[in-house]
Tab-separated table of C-alpha atoms in Angstrom:
chain	number	residue	atom	x	y	z
B	1	MET	CA	-16.218	-1.366	58.922
B	2	VAL	CA	-13.881	-4.241	58.035
B	3	GLY	CA	-16.710	-5.952	56.166
B	4	ASN	CA	-17.337	-2.773	54.221
B	5	LEU	CA	-13.672	-2.493	53.272
B	6	ALA	CA	-13.600	-6.137	52.210
B	7	PHE	CA	-16.670	-5.425	50.054
B	8	VAL	CA	-14.945	-2.467	48.355
B	9	LEU	CA	-11.746	-4.470	47.869
B	10	LEU	CA	-13.431	-7.538	46.401
B	11	SER	CA	-15.766	-5.626	44.159
B	12	ALA	CA	-12.839	-3.561	42.854
B	13	ILE	CA	-10.864	-6.723	42.103
B	14	LEU	CA	-13.567	-8.961	40.680
B	15	VAL	CA	-16.850	-7.253	39.897
B	16	ASN	CA	-15.848	-3.762	38.764
B	17	ASN	CA	-12.528	-4.874	37.360
B	18	PHE	CA	-10.852	-1.957	35.598
B	19	LEU	CA	-9.703	-3.938	32.585
B	20	LEU	CA	-12.641	-6.233	32.011
B	21	SER	CA	-15.726	-4.339	33.112
B	22	ARG	CA	-14.763	-0.672	33.104
B	23	PHE	CA	-12.421	-1.049	30.098
B	24	LEU	CA	-9.835	1.358	31.498
B	25	GLY	CA	-6.081	0.936	31.112
B	26	ILE	CA	-6.270	-1.185	27.964
B	27	CYS	CA	-3.001	0.218	26.562
B	28	PRO	CA	-0.604	-1.555	28.968
B	29	PHE	CA	-3.025	-4.503	29.089
B	30	LEU	CA	-2.286	-5.233	25.441
B	31	GLY	CA	1.234	-3.814	25.354
B	32	ILE	CA	2.840	-5.506	28.362
B	33	SER	CA	1.129	-8.884	28.361
B	34	LYS	CA	3.481	-11.070	26.412
B	35	GLN	CA	5.405	-12.344	29.413
B	36	VAL	CA	4.130	-13.146	32.885
B	37	GLU	CA	7.228	-11.689	34.526
B	38	THR	CA	7.055	-8.236	32.947
B	39	ALA	CA	3.263	-8.226	33.275
B	40	PHE	CA	3.676	-8.780	36.999
B	41	GLY	CA	6.260	-5.970	37.164
B	42	MET	CA	3.826	-3.681	35.375
B	43	GLY	CA	1.087	-4.708	37.772
B	44	MET	CA	3.259	-3.901	40.767
B	45	ALA	CA	4.244	-0.506	39.346
B	46	VAL	CA	0.582	0.300	38.722
B	47	THR	CA	-0.341	-0.942	42.205
B	48	PHE	CA	2.136	1.424	43.806
B	49	VAL	CA	0.998	4.373	41.695
B	50	MET	CA	-2.720	3.648	42.226
B	51	ALA	CA	-2.454	3.222	45.991
B	52	MET	CA	-0.296	6.316	46.426
B	53	ALA	CA	-2.422	8.328	43.994
B	54	SER	CA	-5.602	7.358	45.882
B	55	ALA	CA	-4.084	8.549	49.164
B	56	ILE	CA	-2.556	11.778	47.894
B	57	THR	CA	-5.493	12.797	45.702
B	58	TYR	CA	-7.812	12.368	48.671
B	59	LEU	CA	-5.777	14.963	50.556
B	60	VAL	CA	-5.520	17.179	47.474
B	61	GLN	CA	-9.301	16.988	47.029
B	62	MET	CA	-9.776	18.141	50.638
B	63	LEU	CA	-7.527	21.085	49.851
B	64	LEU	CA	-9.433	21.838	46.646
B	65	VAL	CA	-12.796	21.798	48.406
B	66	GLN	CA	-11.399	24.041	51.107
B	67	LEU	CA	-10.201	26.576	48.509
B	68	HIS	CA	-13.314	26.194	46.273
B	69	LEU	CA	-11.138	25.032	43.395
B	70	GLU	CA	-12.968	21.771	42.582
B	71	TYR	CA	-12.730	22.526	38.885
B	72	LEU	CA	-8.971	21.906	39.086
B	73	GLN	CA	-9.586	18.269	40.021
B	74	THR	CA	-8.456	16.614	36.780
B	75	LEU	CA	-5.443	18.892	36.431
B	76	THR	CA	-4.129	18.389	39.950
B	77	PHE	CA	-4.826	14.648	39.928
B	78	ILE	CA	-2.845	14.221	36.738
B	79	LEU	CA	-0.035	16.245	38.305
B	80	VAL	CA	0.003	13.880	41.287
B	81	ILE	CA	-0.042	10.802	39.073
B	82	ALA	CA	2.698	12.136	36.801
B	83	ALA	CA	4.931	12.863	39.771
B	84	LEU	CA	4.333	9.384	41.199
B	85	VAL	CA	5.085	7.697	37.898
B	86	GLN	CA	8.283	9.702	37.628
B	87	LEU	CA	9.211	8.491	41.094
B	88	VAL	CA	8.537	4.872	40.142
B	89	GLU	CA	10.659	5.324	37.041
B	90	VAL	CA	13.615	6.783	38.934
B	91	VAL	CA	13.473	4.073	41.604
B	92	LEU	CA	12.972	1.228	39.140
B	93	LYS	CA	15.890	2.352	36.981
B	94	LYS	CA	18.127	1.939	40.002
B	95	VAL	CA	16.579	-1.112	41.643
B	96	SER	CA	15.659	-3.237	38.633
B	97	PRO	CA	17.231	-2.117	35.323
B	98	GLY	CA	16.005	-5.301	33.656
B	99	LEU	CA	12.377	-4.625	34.438
B	100	TYR	CA	12.899	-0.959	33.576
B	101	LYS	CA	14.078	-1.975	30.110
B	102	ALA	CA	11.329	-4.553	29.654
B	103	LEU	CA	8.584	-2.066	30.513
B	104	GLY	CA	10.116	0.485	28.143
B	105	VAL	CA	7.771	3.209	27.025
B	106	TYR	CA	4.838	1.663	28.936
B	107	LEU	CA	6.362	2.767	32.232
B	108	PRO	CA	6.038	6.548	31.641
B	109	LEU	CA	2.741	5.762	29.954
B	110	ILE	CA	1.271	4.784	33.350
B	111	THR	CA	0.801	8.548	33.633
B	112	THR	CA	-1.821	8.380	30.938
B	113	ASN	CA	-3.201	5.049	32.135
B	114	CYS	CA	-6.839	5.965	32.523
B	115	ALA	CA	-7.305	3.288	35.185
B	116	VAL	CA	-5.149	5.378	37.548
B	117	LEU	CA	-7.025	8.626	36.947
B	118	GLY	CA	-10.225	6.566	36.885
B	119	VAL	CA	-9.715	5.157	40.367
B	120	THR	CA	-9.033	8.584	41.873
B	121	LEU	CA	-12.099	10.114	40.228
B	122	ILE	CA	-14.312	7.163	41.229
B	123	ASN	CA	-13.122	7.610	44.826
B	124	MET	CA	-14.398	11.190	44.702
B	125	THR	CA	-17.741	10.510	42.996
B	126	GLU	CA	-18.452	7.606	45.397
B	127	ASN	CA	-17.590	9.892	48.333
B	128	TYR	CA	-15.278	7.309	49.858
B	129	ASP	CA	-13.383	8.254	53.018
B	130	PHE	CA	-9.583	8.151	53.170
B	131	ILE	CA	-9.169	4.472	54.111
B	132	THR	CA	-11.840	3.295	51.675
B	133	SER	CA	-10.216	5.334	48.907
B	134	VAL	CA	-6.835	3.700	49.467
B	135	VAL	CA	-8.442	0.241	49.709
B	136	ASN	CA	-10.363	0.918	46.477
B	137	GLY	CA	-7.093	2.009	44.815
B	138	ILE	CA	-5.252	-1.092	45.979
B	139	GLY	CA	-8.204	-3.313	44.991
B	140	GLY	CA	-8.406	-1.780	41.535
B	141	ALA	CA	-4.676	-2.230	41.059
B	142	LEU	CA	-4.708	-5.832	42.301
B	143	GLY	CA	-7.554	-6.553	39.900
B	144	PHE	CA	-5.440	-4.959	37.135
B	145	THR	CA	-2.443	-7.124	38.115
B	146	LEU	CA	-4.554	-10.275	38.349
B	147	ILE	CA	-5.962	-9.810	34.869
B	148	ILE	CA	-2.776	-8.669	33.152
B	149	VAL	CA	-0.858	-11.646	34.620
B	150	THR	CA	-3.627	-14.093	33.693
B	151	PHE	CA	-3.764	-12.643	30.221
B	152	ALA	CA	0.033	-12.806	29.878
B	153	ALA	CA	-0.038	-16.470	30.908
B	154	ILE	CA	-2.660	-17.177	28.242
B	155	ARG	CA	-0.684	-15.285	25.640
B	156	GLU	CA	2.508	-17.151	26.551
B	157	ARG	CA	0.704	-20.382	25.733
B	158	GLN	CA	-0.774	-18.940	22.546
B	159	ALA	CA	2.684	-17.916	21.386
B	160	THR	CA	3.626	-21.565	20.874
B	161	ASN	CA	0.336	-22.452	19.195
B	162	LYS	CA	-0.233	-22.440	15.484
B	163	VAL	CA	-2.777	-19.776	14.563
B	164	TYR	CA	-4.065	-18.427	11.291
B	165	LYS	CA	-1.811	-15.746	9.822
B	166	SER	CA	-4.662	-13.211	9.921
B	167	PHE	CA	-5.159	-13.890	13.647
B	168	GLU	CA	-1.522	-13.588	14.705
B	169	GLY	CA	-0.641	-10.965	17.309
B	170	PHE	CA	-3.213	-8.352	18.281
B	171	PRO	CA	-6.331	-9.864	16.661
B	172	LEU	CA	-5.944	-13.038	18.721
B	173	ALA	CA	-5.082	-10.982	21.823
B	174	LEU	CA	-8.248	-8.924	21.416
B	175	VAL	CA	-10.454	-11.978	20.927
B	176	THR	CA	-8.894	-13.535	24.027
B	177	ALA	CA	-9.442	-10.337	25.999
B	178	GLY	CA	-13.097	-10.323	24.933
B	179	LEU	CA	-13.611	-13.910	26.103
B	180	LEU	CA	-11.867	-13.145	29.394
B	181	SER	CA	-14.161	-10.161	29.851
B	182	LEU	CA	-17.234	-12.340	29.192
B	183	ALA	CA	-16.019	-14.792	31.830
B	184	PHE	CA	-15.630	-11.996	34.363
B	185	MET	CA	-19.136	-10.712	33.666
B	186	GLY	CA	-20.234	-13.729	35.686
B	187	PHE	CA	-19.132	-11.923	38.842
B	188	ASN	CA	-21.902	-9.390	38.250
B	189	GLY	CA	-24.444	-11.912	39.488
B	190	PHE	CA	-22.418	-12.569	42.601
B	191	ASN	CA	-24.099	-11.350	45.782
B	192	LEU	CA	-21.008	-10.041	47.541
B	193	LYS	CA	-22.958	-8.314	50.285
B	194	ALA	CA	-24.763	-11.513	51.288
B	195	LEU	CA	-21.488	-13.411	51.101
B	196	LEU	CA	-19.791	-10.997	53.459
B	197	GLY	CA	-22.854	-10.888	55.726
B	198	LEU	CA	-23.512	-7.169	55.249
V	1	MET	CA	-12.216	36.973	41.105
V	2	LEU	CA	-8.545	37.839	41.226
V	3	THR	CA	-8.035	35.982	44.491
V	4	ALA	CA	-9.629	32.880	42.974
V	5	ILE	CA	-7.131	32.965	40.138
V	6	LEU	CA	-4.266	33.659	42.500
V	7	THR	CA	-5.185	30.795	44.851
V	8	ALA	CA	-5.471	28.411	41.899
V	9	VAL	CA	-2.085	29.473	40.545
V	10	GLY	CA	-0.570	29.439	44.021
V	11	LEU	CA	-1.885	25.973	44.784
V	12	LEU	CA	-0.609	24.480	41.557
V	13	ALA	CA	2.748	26.210	41.946
V	14	ALA	CA	3.059	24.921	45.510
V	15	MET	CA	2.150	21.383	44.442
V	16	GLY	CA	4.611	21.547	41.567
V	17	LEU	CA	7.306	22.772	43.924
V	18	VAL	CA	6.684	20.007	46.467
V	19	PHE	CA	6.667	17.272	43.801
V	20	GLY	CA	9.669	18.833	42.098
V	21	PHE	CA	11.734	18.785	45.266
V	22	GLY	CA	10.563	15.270	46.056
V	23	LEU	CA	11.557	13.995	42.613
V	24	GLY	CA	14.831	15.915	42.695
V	25	TYR	CA	15.698	14.258	45.985
V	26	ALA	CA	14.660	10.838	44.657
V	27	SER	CA	16.727	11.181	41.498
V	28	LYS	CA	19.778	12.113	43.596
V	29	LYS	CA	19.204	9.262	45.980
V	30	PHE	CA	18.548	6.693	43.231
V	31	ALA	CA	21.023	8.087	40.680
V	32	VAL	CA	22.330	5.469	38.254
V	33	GLU	CA	25.964	5.998	37.377
V	34	ALA	CA	26.363	5.747	33.632
V	35	ASP	CA	29.716	5.500	31.920
V	36	PRO	CA	30.491	9.052	30.672
V	37	ARG	CA	32.052	7.548	27.567
V	38	ILE	CA	28.612	6.445	26.358
V	39	ASP	CA	27.483	10.048	25.978
V	40	LYS	CA	30.776	11.083	24.436
V	41	ILE	CA	30.618	8.374	21.796
V	42	ALA	CA	26.974	9.136	21.059
V	43	ALA	CA	28.042	12.735	20.432
V	44	VAL	CA	30.580	11.796	17.736
V	45	LEU	CA	28.257	9.321	15.996
V	46	PRO	CA	26.134	10.753	13.164
V	47	GLY	CA	22.930	10.646	15.200
V	48	ALA	CA	20.779	9.512	12.300
V	49	ASN	CA	19.605	6.424	14.261
V	50	CYS	CA	19.511	4.551	10.975
V	51	GLY	CA	20.274	1.171	12.564
V	52	ALA	CA	22.846	0.136	9.956
V	53	CYS	CA	25.198	-0.983	12.756
V	54	GLY	CA	22.626	-3.531	13.905
V	55	PHE	CA	21.932	-1.810	17.234
V	56	PRO	CA	18.845	0.194	18.182
V	57	GLY	CA	19.986	3.678	17.259
V	58	CYS	CA	23.202	5.560	17.909
V	59	ALA	CA	22.694	5.452	21.685
V	60	GLY	CA	22.341	1.668	21.622
V	61	TYR	CA	25.496	1.341	19.561
V	62	SER	CA	27.558	3.632	21.806
V	63	GLN	CA	26.483	1.593	24.814
V	64	ALA	CA	27.505	-1.605	23.033
V	65	ILE	CA	30.949	-0.137	22.256
V	66	VAL	CA	31.571	0.810	25.874
V	67	THR	CA	30.489	-2.590	27.179
V	68	GLY	CA	32.732	-4.203	24.606
V	69	ALA	CA	29.874	-5.891	22.772
V	70	ALA	CA	30.632	-4.167	19.482
V	71	PRO	CA	33.745	-3.168	17.538
V	72	ILE	CA	34.356	0.530	16.964
V	73	ASP	CA	33.975	0.425	13.177
V	74	LYS	CA	30.405	-0.853	12.839
V	75	CYS	CA	28.925	2.522	11.873
V	76	PRO	CA	29.092	2.723	8.069
V	77	VAL	CA	27.584	6.182	8.045
V	78	GLY	CA	30.118	8.061	10.146
V	79	ARG	CA	32.941	5.655	9.554
V	80	ALA	CA	35.696	7.960	8.313
V	81	LYS	CA	35.060	10.672	10.883
V	82	ALA	CA	33.688	8.774	13.846
V	83	VAL	CA	36.100	5.841	14.097
V	84	PRO	CA	39.233	7.868	15.027
V	85	ALA	CA	37.145	9.884	17.504
V	86	ILE	CA	35.669	6.742	19.093
V	87	ALA	CA	39.122	5.152	19.199
V	88	HIS	CA	40.392	8.228	21.016
V	89	ILE	CA	37.545	8.110	23.557
V	90	MET	CA	37.973	4.384	24.136
V	91	GLY	CA	41.768	4.693	24.195
V	92	VAL	CA	42.293	1.997	21.596
V	93	ASP	CA	44.207	1.803	18.331
V	94	CYS	CA	42.163	2.236	15.151
V	95	LYS	CA	44.794	1.193	12.614
V	96	ASP	CA	43.113	-2.133	11.859
V	97	ALA	CA	39.645	-0.611	11.787
V	98	ASP	CA	37.807	-0.317	8.519
V	99	VAL	CA	37.533	3.447	7.972
V	100	THR	CA	36.729	3.707	4.275
V	101	ALA	CA	33.466	5.379	3.488
V	102	ASP	CA	30.880	3.369	1.574
V	103	VAL	CA	28.194	4.415	-0.860
V	104	ALA	CA	25.269	2.620	-2.392
V	105	MET	CA	25.267	1.905	-6.101
V	106	VAL	CA	22.307	0.769	-8.202
V	107	MET	CA	23.699	-2.105	-10.242
V	108	CYS	CA	21.369	-1.664	-13.192
V	109	HIS	CA	21.337	1.039	-15.797
V	110	GLY	CA	18.923	-0.461	-18.219
V	111	GLY	CA	16.526	2.475	-18.414
V	112	LYS	CA	13.405	2.913	-20.544
V	113	ASP	CA	15.466	3.343	-23.738
V	114	GLN	CA	17.696	0.357	-23.091
V	115	CYS	CA	15.328	-2.205	-21.609
V	116	GLY	CA	11.649	-2.188	-22.447
V	117	THR	CA	8.624	-3.446	-20.584
V	118	HIS	CA	6.202	-6.171	-21.621
V	119	PHE	CA	3.213	-4.486	-19.963
V	120	ASP	CA	2.387	-1.251	-18.161
V	121	TYR	CA	2.423	-1.565	-14.397
V	122	SER	CA	0.051	0.836	-12.661
V	123	GLY	CA	-0.361	-0.845	-9.275
V	124	VAL	CA	0.886	0.074	-5.824
V	125	LYS	CA	4.038	2.142	-5.969
V	126	SER	CA	6.261	-0.494	-4.432
V	127	CYS	CA	8.945	-2.585	-6.085
V	128	TRP	CA	7.882	-5.574	-3.951
V	129	ALA	CA	4.352	-5.383	-5.344
V	130	ALA	CA	5.570	-4.810	-8.887
V	131	ASN	CA	7.928	-7.749	-8.591
V	132	GLN	CA	4.982	-10.027	-7.745
V	133	VAL	CA	2.996	-9.192	-10.845
V	134	ALA	CA	3.845	-11.726	-13.562
V	135	GLY	CA	7.525	-11.595	-12.635
V	136	GLY	CA	7.736	-7.825	-13.017
V	137	HIS	CA	6.788	-5.584	-15.909
V	138	LYS	CA	10.339	-5.150	-17.087
V	139	ASN	CA	11.640	-7.277	-19.924
V	140	CYS	CA	14.685	-8.153	-17.829
V	141	GLY	CA	13.911	-10.334	-14.833
V	142	TYR	CA	16.855	-8.878	-12.923
V	143	GLY	CA	16.503	-5.168	-13.719
V	144	CYS	CA	15.452	-2.144	-11.663
V	145	LEU	CA	11.637	-1.904	-11.458
V	146	GLY	CA	11.750	1.826	-10.784
V	147	GLN	CA	8.944	1.976	-8.197
V	148	GLY	CA	11.199	3.589	-5.627
V	149	SER	CA	11.106	1.222	-2.634
V	150	CYS	CA	14.744	2.182	-2.030
V	151	VAL	CA	13.925	5.891	-2.297
V	152	GLN	CA	11.276	5.560	0.401
V	153	VAL	CA	13.582	3.973	2.978
V	154	CYS	CA	16.608	6.231	2.499
V	155	PRO	CA	17.027	8.178	5.761
V	156	PHE	CA	19.350	10.713	4.121
V	157	GLY	CA	17.330	11.654	1.032
V	158	ALA	CA	20.197	10.428	-1.127
V	159	MET	CA	18.074	8.468	-3.575
V	160	HIS	CA	15.674	9.534	-6.285
V	161	LEU	CA	13.912	8.131	-9.315
V	162	ASN	CA	15.174	9.436	-12.601
V	163	ASP	CA	12.053	10.271	-14.615
V	164	SER	CA	13.700	9.982	-18.006
V	165	THR	CA	15.231	6.556	-17.399
V	166	GLY	CA	12.736	5.244	-14.836
V	167	LEU	CA	15.602	3.992	-12.659
V	168	ALA	CA	16.573	4.590	-9.061
V	169	GLU	CA	19.734	6.648	-8.653
V	170	VAL	CA	22.024	7.388	-5.743
V	171	ASP	CA	23.517	10.776	-5.034
V	172	PRO	CA	26.962	9.793	-3.751
V	173	ALA	CA	27.405	13.175	-2.074
V	174	LEU	CA	24.431	12.530	0.189
V	175	CYS	CA	24.742	8.755	0.555
V	176	HIS	CA	26.276	7.460	3.770
V	177	GLY	CA	26.278	3.795	2.820
V	178	CYS	CA	23.956	2.658	5.574
V	179	GLY	CA	22.615	-0.124	3.377
V	180	LYS	CA	18.904	0.315	4.028
V	181	CYS	CA	18.180	0.565	0.313
V	182	ALA	CA	20.053	-2.666	-0.366
V	183	VAL	CA	17.621	-4.461	1.949
V	184	ALA	CA	14.627	-2.663	0.472
V	185	CYS	CA	15.316	-3.768	-3.110
V	186	PRO	CA	13.394	-6.964	-3.904
V	187	ARG	CA	15.841	-7.790	-6.684
V	188	GLY	CA	18.996	-7.150	-4.648
V	189	LEU	CA	20.259	-4.619	-7.179
V	190	ILE	CA	21.842	-2.170	-4.771
V	191	ALA	CA	25.393	-2.847	-3.677
V	192	ILE	CA	27.273	-1.053	-0.938
V	193	VAL	CA	30.659	-0.264	-2.426
V	194	PRO	CA	33.745	1.620	-1.233
V	195	ALA	CA	33.337	5.273	-2.138
V	196	ASP	CA	36.774	5.527	-3.740
V	197	LYS	CA	36.053	2.718	-6.211
V	198	THR	CA	34.256	4.283	-9.127
V	199	ILE	CA	34.098	1.543	-11.761
V	200	HIS	CA	31.258	-0.950	-11.597
V	201	VAL	CA	29.537	-3.598	-13.685
V	202	ARG	CA	26.051	-2.098	-13.789
V	203	CYS	CA	24.156	-5.330	-14.377
V	204	MET	CA	23.010	-8.160	-12.149
V	205	SER	CA	21.597	-10.415	-14.846
V	206	HIS	CA	22.820	-13.978	-14.914
V	207	ALA	CA	20.880	-14.651	-18.140
V	208	LYS	CA	22.718	-15.947	-21.180
V	209	GLY	CA	24.231	-13.514	-23.690
V	210	PRO	CA	21.710	-14.001	-26.537
V	211	ASP	CA	18.774	-13.616	-24.129
V	212	ILE	CA	20.217	-10.382	-22.780
V	213	ARG	CA	20.723	-8.975	-26.245
V	214	LYS	CA	16.993	-9.464	-26.837
V	215	THR	CA	15.930	-7.663	-23.662
V	216	CYS	CA	18.503	-5.016	-22.765
V	217	LYS	CA	20.970	-2.871	-24.695
V	218	VAL	CA	23.346	-2.418	-21.759
V	219	GLY	CA	23.234	-5.793	-20.001
V	220	CYS	CA	26.313	-7.912	-19.334
V	221	ILE	CA	26.408	-10.653	-21.972
V	222	GLY	CA	29.298	-12.444	-20.306
V	223	CYS	CA	31.628	-12.060	-23.284
V	224	GLY	CA	34.715	-11.846	-21.100
V	225	ILE	CA	36.403	-9.035	-23.056
V	226	CYS	CA	36.858	-7.027	-19.850
V	227	VAL	CA	38.484	-10.009	-18.137
V	228	LYS	CA	41.024	-10.324	-20.925
V	229	ASN	CA	41.790	-6.614	-21.065
V	230	CYS	CA	42.086	-5.779	-17.406
V	231	PRO	CA	45.760	-4.918	-16.756
V	232	VAL	CA	45.598	-5.928	-13.101
V	233	ASP	CA	43.397	-9.066	-13.396
V	234	ALA	CA	40.750	-7.535	-11.171
V	235	ILE	CA	37.812	-8.876	-13.182
V	236	ASP	CA	36.518	-12.419	-13.306
V	237	MET	CA	33.373	-14.103	-14.588
V	238	GLN	CA	30.885	-15.328	-12.054
V	239	ASP	CA	27.921	-17.227	-13.496
V	240	ALA	CA	27.932	-15.352	-16.827
V	241	LEU	CA	28.354	-11.965	-15.133
V	242	ALA	CA	31.518	-9.877	-14.904
V	243	HIS	CA	32.615	-9.101	-11.384
V	244	ILE	CA	35.227	-6.485	-10.391
V	245	ASP	CA	37.275	-7.135	-7.282
V	246	PRO	CA	37.401	-3.748	-5.539
V	247	GLU	CA	40.608	-4.738	-3.721
V	248	LYS	CA	42.516	-5.139	-6.982
V	249	CYS	CA	40.802	-2.525	-9.178
V	250	THR	CA	42.924	0.548	-9.855
V	251	SER	CA	40.111	2.465	-11.565
V	252	CYS	CA	42.153	2.702	-14.766
V	253	GLY	CA	39.075	2.619	-16.961
V	254	VAL	CA	40.268	0.185	-19.640
V	255	CYS	CA	37.229	-2.065	-19.111
V	256	ILE	CA	34.851	0.866	-19.613
V	257	GLU	CA	36.312	1.448	-23.057
V	258	LYS	CA	36.419	-2.209	-24.029
V	259	CYS	CA	32.976	-3.287	-22.843
V	260	PRO	CA	30.920	-3.838	-26.033
V	261	MET	CA	27.591	-3.399	-24.242
V	262	LYS	CA	28.631	-0.336	-22.206
V	263	THR	CA	27.634	-2.265	-19.095
V	264	ILE	CA	30.711	-1.186	-17.151
V	265	THR	CA	30.627	2.475	-16.187
V	266	GLY	CA	32.480	4.954	-14.073
V	267	ARG	CA	30.450	6.957	-11.651
């Protein structure tokens, strides 16, 4: 059981990373990756929303199956995510106005972050149980945080480098993201199951 | 069929209700107390979010006023009306504040008939592009290029291109003096002037008199006749160009009559 959960967690973080192998949630990945500090804040906000969304949507899905309303899945999941993001926004505004300002429009945009909806839908299609769903959500979010912070650290260094005018800003960021993604493809050949003794 | 619809609607309504109450409770619990003066000041500001004050929009400026980071007279758009209202809200005196309204003025009136072109420009409709092509198509290297870069940026629709002269013009009734056009002009031809001063030297050319005579019929040749005739000594010569000091000018109009090139005009 624990081994299985570790497998789900690690594969969500490294192998099936949302940003670099599933290509979900690219908007904040490029938007909030200029500073490590704000990138980490974004990662934490997404972690909270993803973990909570995984838990609540699991219960909602049970309700939907019970009432034969499976076709409302996307609609209700988005409702859950939107409410959670709103909650994060309200709390963050009070607790950390600086981070709230730094995240700006990208904070409410977590609602439309496809990585969040993606993780809840993947939980359902993979038929994960409650605990596994939450672990998958947390794993996906930690993978998101890991990459966005790494990427922000790289971009912080690039900011002081001299680059060609035509490469300044997003072009360079996209090339960097591509190389990072190539590096992470290496984890595909990683036999996690053997490593964990499953 | 009907029950399926009703359960779907009921479920969503119930979920919305639960989340709504949850969020309502959270927003009460985590309420951030904002200074009520911020909203009040934002209400008396023009609300155009033009950014002429140097802050991000009217809301940003009102916050800066309340925190003391900005003086109360930084908004050129709503200056005359807003400053006394802001002073009242902040409980400060506005006697020293600058409350005169400003308008933009295009300091060139060398139109098609007065100042010719040495080639036809048919490129991108942008003064910055036109200015790059062989020093501009206009005979005068200082004159208005008439591609309307200032017209495009005006948030109040106060500028237009005059088809017969090919020059940009300001409608003083609509202009709020925010200064966006002044930044947008590659030749720096637009000046922000006090609205009650109506007499201006409509030329920015520092070229020598004989050269100007060759290129433009209404350019300032730097003859100095206006300087000699001004009854209040408001005009002086700066680098071969007449300059009127708005502080001293009484708008008497003597210089308009005396100017041999008709460079000086009233509005």
